[in-house]
Tab-separated table of C-alpha atoms and ligand atoms in Angstrom:
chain	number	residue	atom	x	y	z
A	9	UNK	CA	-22.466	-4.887	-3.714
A	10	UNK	CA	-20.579	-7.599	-4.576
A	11	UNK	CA	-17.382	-8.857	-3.138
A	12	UNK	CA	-14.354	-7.642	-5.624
A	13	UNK	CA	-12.431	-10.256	-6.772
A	14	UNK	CA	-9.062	-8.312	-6.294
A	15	UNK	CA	-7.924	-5.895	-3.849
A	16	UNK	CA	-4.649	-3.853	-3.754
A	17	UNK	CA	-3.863	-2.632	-0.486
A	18	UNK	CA	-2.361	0.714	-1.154
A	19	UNK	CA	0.345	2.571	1.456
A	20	UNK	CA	1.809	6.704	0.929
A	21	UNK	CA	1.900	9.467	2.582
A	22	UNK	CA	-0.649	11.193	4.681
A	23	UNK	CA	1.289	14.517	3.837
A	24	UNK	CA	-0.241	17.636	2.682
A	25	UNK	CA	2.954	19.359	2.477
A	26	UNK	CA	4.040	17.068	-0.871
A	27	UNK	CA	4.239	18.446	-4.421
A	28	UNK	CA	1.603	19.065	-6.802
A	29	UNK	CA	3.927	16.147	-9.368
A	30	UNK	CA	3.261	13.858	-6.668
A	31	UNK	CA	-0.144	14.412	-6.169
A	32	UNK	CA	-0.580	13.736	-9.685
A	33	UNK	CA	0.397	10.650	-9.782
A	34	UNK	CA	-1.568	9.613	-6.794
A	35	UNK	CA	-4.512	10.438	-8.836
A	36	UNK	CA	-3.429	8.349	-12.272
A	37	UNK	CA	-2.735	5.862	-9.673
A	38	UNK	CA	-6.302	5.666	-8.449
A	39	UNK	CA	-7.708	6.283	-11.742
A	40	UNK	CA	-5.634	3.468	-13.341
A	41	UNK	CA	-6.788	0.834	-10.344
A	42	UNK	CA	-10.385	2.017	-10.798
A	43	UNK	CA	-10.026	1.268	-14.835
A	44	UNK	CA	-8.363	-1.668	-14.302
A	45	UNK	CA	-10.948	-3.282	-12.039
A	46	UNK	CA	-8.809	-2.974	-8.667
A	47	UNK	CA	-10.542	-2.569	-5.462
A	48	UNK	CA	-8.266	-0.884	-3.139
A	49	UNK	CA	-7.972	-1.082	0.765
A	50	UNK	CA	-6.229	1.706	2.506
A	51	UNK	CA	-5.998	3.618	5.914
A	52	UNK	CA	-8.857	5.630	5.216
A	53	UNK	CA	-7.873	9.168	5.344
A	54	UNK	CA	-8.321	11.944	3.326
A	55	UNK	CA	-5.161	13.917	3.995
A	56	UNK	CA	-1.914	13.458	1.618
A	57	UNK	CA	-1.632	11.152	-1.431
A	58	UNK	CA	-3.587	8.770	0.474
A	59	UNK	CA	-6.357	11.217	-0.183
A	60	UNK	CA	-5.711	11.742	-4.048
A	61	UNK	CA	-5.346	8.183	-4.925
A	62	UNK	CA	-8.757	7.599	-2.754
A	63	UNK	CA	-10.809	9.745	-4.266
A	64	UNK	CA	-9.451	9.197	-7.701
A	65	UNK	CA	-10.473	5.335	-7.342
A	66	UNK	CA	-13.779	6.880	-5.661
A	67	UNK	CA	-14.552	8.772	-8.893
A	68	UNK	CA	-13.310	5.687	-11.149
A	69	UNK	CA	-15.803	3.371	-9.852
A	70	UNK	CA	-13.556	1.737	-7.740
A	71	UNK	CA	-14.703	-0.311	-4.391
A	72	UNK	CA	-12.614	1.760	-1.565
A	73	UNK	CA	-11.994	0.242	1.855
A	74	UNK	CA	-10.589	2.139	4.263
A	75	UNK	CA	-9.365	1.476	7.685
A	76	UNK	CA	-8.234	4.011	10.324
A	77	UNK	CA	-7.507	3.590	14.373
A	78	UNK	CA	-10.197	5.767	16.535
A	79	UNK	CA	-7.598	8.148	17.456
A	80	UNK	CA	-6.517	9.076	13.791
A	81	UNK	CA	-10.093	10.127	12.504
A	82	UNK	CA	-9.553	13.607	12.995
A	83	UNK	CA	-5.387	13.778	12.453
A	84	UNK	CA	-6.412	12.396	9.412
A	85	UNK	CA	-9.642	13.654	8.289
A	86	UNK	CA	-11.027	10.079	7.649
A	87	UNK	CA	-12.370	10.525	4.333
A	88	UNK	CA	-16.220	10.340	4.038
A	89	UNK	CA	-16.880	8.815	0.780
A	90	UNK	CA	-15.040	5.819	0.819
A	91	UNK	CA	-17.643	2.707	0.004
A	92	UNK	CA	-17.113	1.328	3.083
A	93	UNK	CA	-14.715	3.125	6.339
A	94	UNK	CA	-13.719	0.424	9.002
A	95	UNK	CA	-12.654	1.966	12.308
A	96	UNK	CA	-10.715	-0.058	14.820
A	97	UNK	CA	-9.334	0.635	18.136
A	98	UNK	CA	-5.694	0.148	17.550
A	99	UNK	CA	-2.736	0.682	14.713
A	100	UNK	CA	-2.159	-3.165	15.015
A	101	UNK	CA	-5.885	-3.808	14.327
A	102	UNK	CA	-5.680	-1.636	11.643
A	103	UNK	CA	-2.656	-3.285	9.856
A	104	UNK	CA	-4.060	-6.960	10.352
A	105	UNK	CA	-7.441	-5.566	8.678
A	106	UNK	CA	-5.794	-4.008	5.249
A	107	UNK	CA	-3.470	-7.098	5.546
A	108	UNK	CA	-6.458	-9.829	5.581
A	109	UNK	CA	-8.171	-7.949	2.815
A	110	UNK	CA	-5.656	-7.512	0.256
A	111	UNK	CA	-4.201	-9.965	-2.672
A	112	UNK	CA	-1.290	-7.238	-3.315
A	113	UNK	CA	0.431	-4.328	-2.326
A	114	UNK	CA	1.142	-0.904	-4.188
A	115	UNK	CA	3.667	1.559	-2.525
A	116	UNK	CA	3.711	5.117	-3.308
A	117	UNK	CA	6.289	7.981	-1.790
A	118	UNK	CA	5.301	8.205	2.077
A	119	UNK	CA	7.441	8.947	4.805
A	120	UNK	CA	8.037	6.613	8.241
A	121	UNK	CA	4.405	5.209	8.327
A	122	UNK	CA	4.726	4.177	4.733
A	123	UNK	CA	8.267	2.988	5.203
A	124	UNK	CA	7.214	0.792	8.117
A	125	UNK	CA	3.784	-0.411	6.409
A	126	UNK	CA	6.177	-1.381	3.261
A	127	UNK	CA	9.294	-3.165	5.184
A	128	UNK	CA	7.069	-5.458	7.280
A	129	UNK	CA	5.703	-6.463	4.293
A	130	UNK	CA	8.504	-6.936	2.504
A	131	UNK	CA	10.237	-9.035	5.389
A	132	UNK	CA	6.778	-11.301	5.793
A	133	UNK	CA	7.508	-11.841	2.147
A	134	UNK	CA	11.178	-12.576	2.983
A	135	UNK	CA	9.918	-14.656	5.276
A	136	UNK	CA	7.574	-16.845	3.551
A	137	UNK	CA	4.402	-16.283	5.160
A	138	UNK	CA	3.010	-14.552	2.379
A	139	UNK	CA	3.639	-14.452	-1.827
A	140	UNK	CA	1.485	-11.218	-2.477
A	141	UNK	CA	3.294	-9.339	-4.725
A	142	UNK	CA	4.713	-5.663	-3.440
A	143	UNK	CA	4.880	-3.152	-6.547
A	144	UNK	CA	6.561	-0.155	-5.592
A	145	UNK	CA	5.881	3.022	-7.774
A	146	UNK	CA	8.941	5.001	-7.906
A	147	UNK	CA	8.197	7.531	-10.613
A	148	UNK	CA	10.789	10.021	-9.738
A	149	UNK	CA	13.188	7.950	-8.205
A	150	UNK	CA	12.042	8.760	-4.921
A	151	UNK	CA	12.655	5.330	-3.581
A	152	UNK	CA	16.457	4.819	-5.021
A	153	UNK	CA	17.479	5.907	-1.607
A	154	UNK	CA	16.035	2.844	-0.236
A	155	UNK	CA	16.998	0.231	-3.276
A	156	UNK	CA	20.586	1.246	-2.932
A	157	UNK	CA	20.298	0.282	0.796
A	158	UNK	CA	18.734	-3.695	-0.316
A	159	UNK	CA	21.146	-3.428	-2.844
A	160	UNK	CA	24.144	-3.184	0.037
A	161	UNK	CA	22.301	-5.597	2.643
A	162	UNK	CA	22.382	-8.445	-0.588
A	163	UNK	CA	26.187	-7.456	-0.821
A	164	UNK	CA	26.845	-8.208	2.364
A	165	UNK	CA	24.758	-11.692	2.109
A	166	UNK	CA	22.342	-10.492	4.459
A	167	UNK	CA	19.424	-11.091	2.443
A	168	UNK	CA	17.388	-14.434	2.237
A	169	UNK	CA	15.948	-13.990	-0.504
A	170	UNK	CA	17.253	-12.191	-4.240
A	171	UNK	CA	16.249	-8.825	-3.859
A	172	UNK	CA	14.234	-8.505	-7.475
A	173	UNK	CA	11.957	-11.423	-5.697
A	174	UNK	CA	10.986	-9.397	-2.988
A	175	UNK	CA	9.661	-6.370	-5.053
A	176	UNK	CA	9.225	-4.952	-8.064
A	177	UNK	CA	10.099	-1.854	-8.921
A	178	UNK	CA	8.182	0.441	-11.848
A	179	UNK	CA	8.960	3.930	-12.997
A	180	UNK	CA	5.422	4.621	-14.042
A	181	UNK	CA	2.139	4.685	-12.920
A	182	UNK	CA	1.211	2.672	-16.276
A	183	UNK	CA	4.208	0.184	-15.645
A	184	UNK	CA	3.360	-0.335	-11.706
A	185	UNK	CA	-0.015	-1.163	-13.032
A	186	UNK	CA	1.116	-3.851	-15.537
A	187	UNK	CA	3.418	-5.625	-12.846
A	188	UNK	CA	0.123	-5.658	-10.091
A	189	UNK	CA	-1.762	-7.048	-12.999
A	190	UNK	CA	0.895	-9.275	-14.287
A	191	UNK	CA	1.541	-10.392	-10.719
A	192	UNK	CA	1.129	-14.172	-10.785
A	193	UNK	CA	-1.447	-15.561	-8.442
A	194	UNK	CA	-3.396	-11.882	-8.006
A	195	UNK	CA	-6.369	-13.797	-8.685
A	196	UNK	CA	-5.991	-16.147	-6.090
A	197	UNK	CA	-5.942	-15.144	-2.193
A	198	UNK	CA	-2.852	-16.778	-0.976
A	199	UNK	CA	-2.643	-18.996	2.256
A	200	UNK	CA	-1.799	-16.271	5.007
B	330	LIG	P1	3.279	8.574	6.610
B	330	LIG	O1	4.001	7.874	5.500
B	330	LIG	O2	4.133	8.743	7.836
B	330	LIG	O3	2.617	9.841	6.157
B	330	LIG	O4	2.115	7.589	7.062
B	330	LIG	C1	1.256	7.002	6.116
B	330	LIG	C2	0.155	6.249	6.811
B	330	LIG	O5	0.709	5.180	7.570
B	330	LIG	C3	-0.670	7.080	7.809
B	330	LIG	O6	-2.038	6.775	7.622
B	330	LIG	C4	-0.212	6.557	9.153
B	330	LIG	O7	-1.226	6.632	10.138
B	330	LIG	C5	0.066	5.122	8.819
B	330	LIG	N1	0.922	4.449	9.778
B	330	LIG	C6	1.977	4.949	10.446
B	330	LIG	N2	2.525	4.020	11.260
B	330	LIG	C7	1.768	2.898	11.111
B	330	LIG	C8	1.778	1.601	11.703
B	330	LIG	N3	2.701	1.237	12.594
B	330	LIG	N4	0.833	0.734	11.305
B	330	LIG	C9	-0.112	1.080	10.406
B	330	LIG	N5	-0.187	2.286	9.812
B	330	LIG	C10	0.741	3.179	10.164
C-alpha cells in the first residue's frame, strides 16, 4: 500500500461508559476522514470513541495506524483490524510514534489521557516546535469548560501566543473537517 499523503492523528476517550450521541459522532468522524482521504494514526484500541471513530475510518477505506504500549493491549482491547497496529514498550514511545506520523491533530471528548495528549500538543505549538494544526471537535460544548480556562490564562497575559492561533475550535463534525482540510500546510510535513 502506498504511503498516505496526509495523516490526522486522532486523540478521545477510551471510555465505554460515554453516550450513545457521542458515539455517534465518533463514527461521522471516522466516516468523514475516510471520505475525505485522511489517514488517521491513533492509540490503537478498540474500547471507547477511539474504537468508533477506528472502525468507522476502517469501513471508509481509510489507512488506520494504531499505536498502543505492551501493557495496554488487553486494558484496551487493541483493535484487530486496524491496517497496520504498532506496539511499543512504553507510553512515551507511543506518543513520539503518533507524533512523527501525523501532519495534524483532531480532538474529540476524552477524559485525562486525552486532556494530556491535547495540552502537550497545544503547548509544543505554543512553543514553536511544531505548526500542525490542532482542530478540536466540540459538538456539544463539551470542551467550553476548558476554552473558558485559555480564555482566563490570555486575561491574565499568560499566554504566548493568541489563543484562536493555537486551536481551532468547530461545533460539527462537518465543520472540524473543513478546518483539518482548510488547515494551511496539511499537505506538507512540517520541520519537527
Ligand atoms: P482517556 O481520555 O483517559 O480515556 O485516554 C485516552 C487515551 O489516551 C487512552 O488510549 C490512553 O491510554 C491514552 N493516554 C493516557 N495517558 C497518556 C500519555 N501520557 N501518553 C499517551 N497516551 C496516553
Amino acid at each position: 500500500m502506498n504511503a498516505p499523503s496526509r495523516s490526522v492523528c486522532v486523540y478521545c476517550s477510551s471510555s465505554d461508559n460515554v453516550s450513545e450521541a457521542l458515539h455517534a459522532m465518533a463514527t461521522a468522524a471516522g466516516s468523514g476522514l475516510a471520505e475525505r482521504g485522511w489517514a488517521m494514526v491513533y492509540g490503537g484500541g478498540s474500547v471507547g470513541l477511539m474504537g468508533s471513530v477506528a472502525r468507522a475510518a476502517l469501513a471508509g477505506g481509510a489507512h488506520v495506524t494504531g499505536v498502543i504500549p505492551d501493557k495496554l493491549v488487553d486494558r484496551e482491547l487493541a483493535l484487530d483490524d486496524v491496517t497496520e497496529l504498532i506496539r511499543t514498550r512504553t507510553m512515551r514511545e507511543r506518543k513520539q510514534i503518533m507524533d512523527e506520523r501525523s501532519d495534524a491533530f483532531l480532538i474529540l471528548p476524552g477524559g485525562i489521557g486525552t486532556l494530556e495528549e491535547l495540552i502537550e500538543m497545544v503547548s509544543l505549538r505554543q512553543l514553536g516546535y511544531h505548526d500542525r494544526p490542532i482542530v478540536i471537535l466540540d459538538g456539544d460544548g463539551f470542551w467550553a469548560p476548558l476554552q473558558a480556562q485559555m480564555a482566563r490564562m490570555a486575561e491574565h497575559g499568560m499566554l504566548h501566543a493568541p489563543m484562536g492561533s493555537l486551536w481551532t475550535a468547530a461545533p460539527s463534525v462537518d465543520a472540524a473537517l473543513a478546518a483539518l482540510n482548510g488547515a494551511a500546510g496539511a499537505d506538507e510535513r512540517p520541520d519537527r
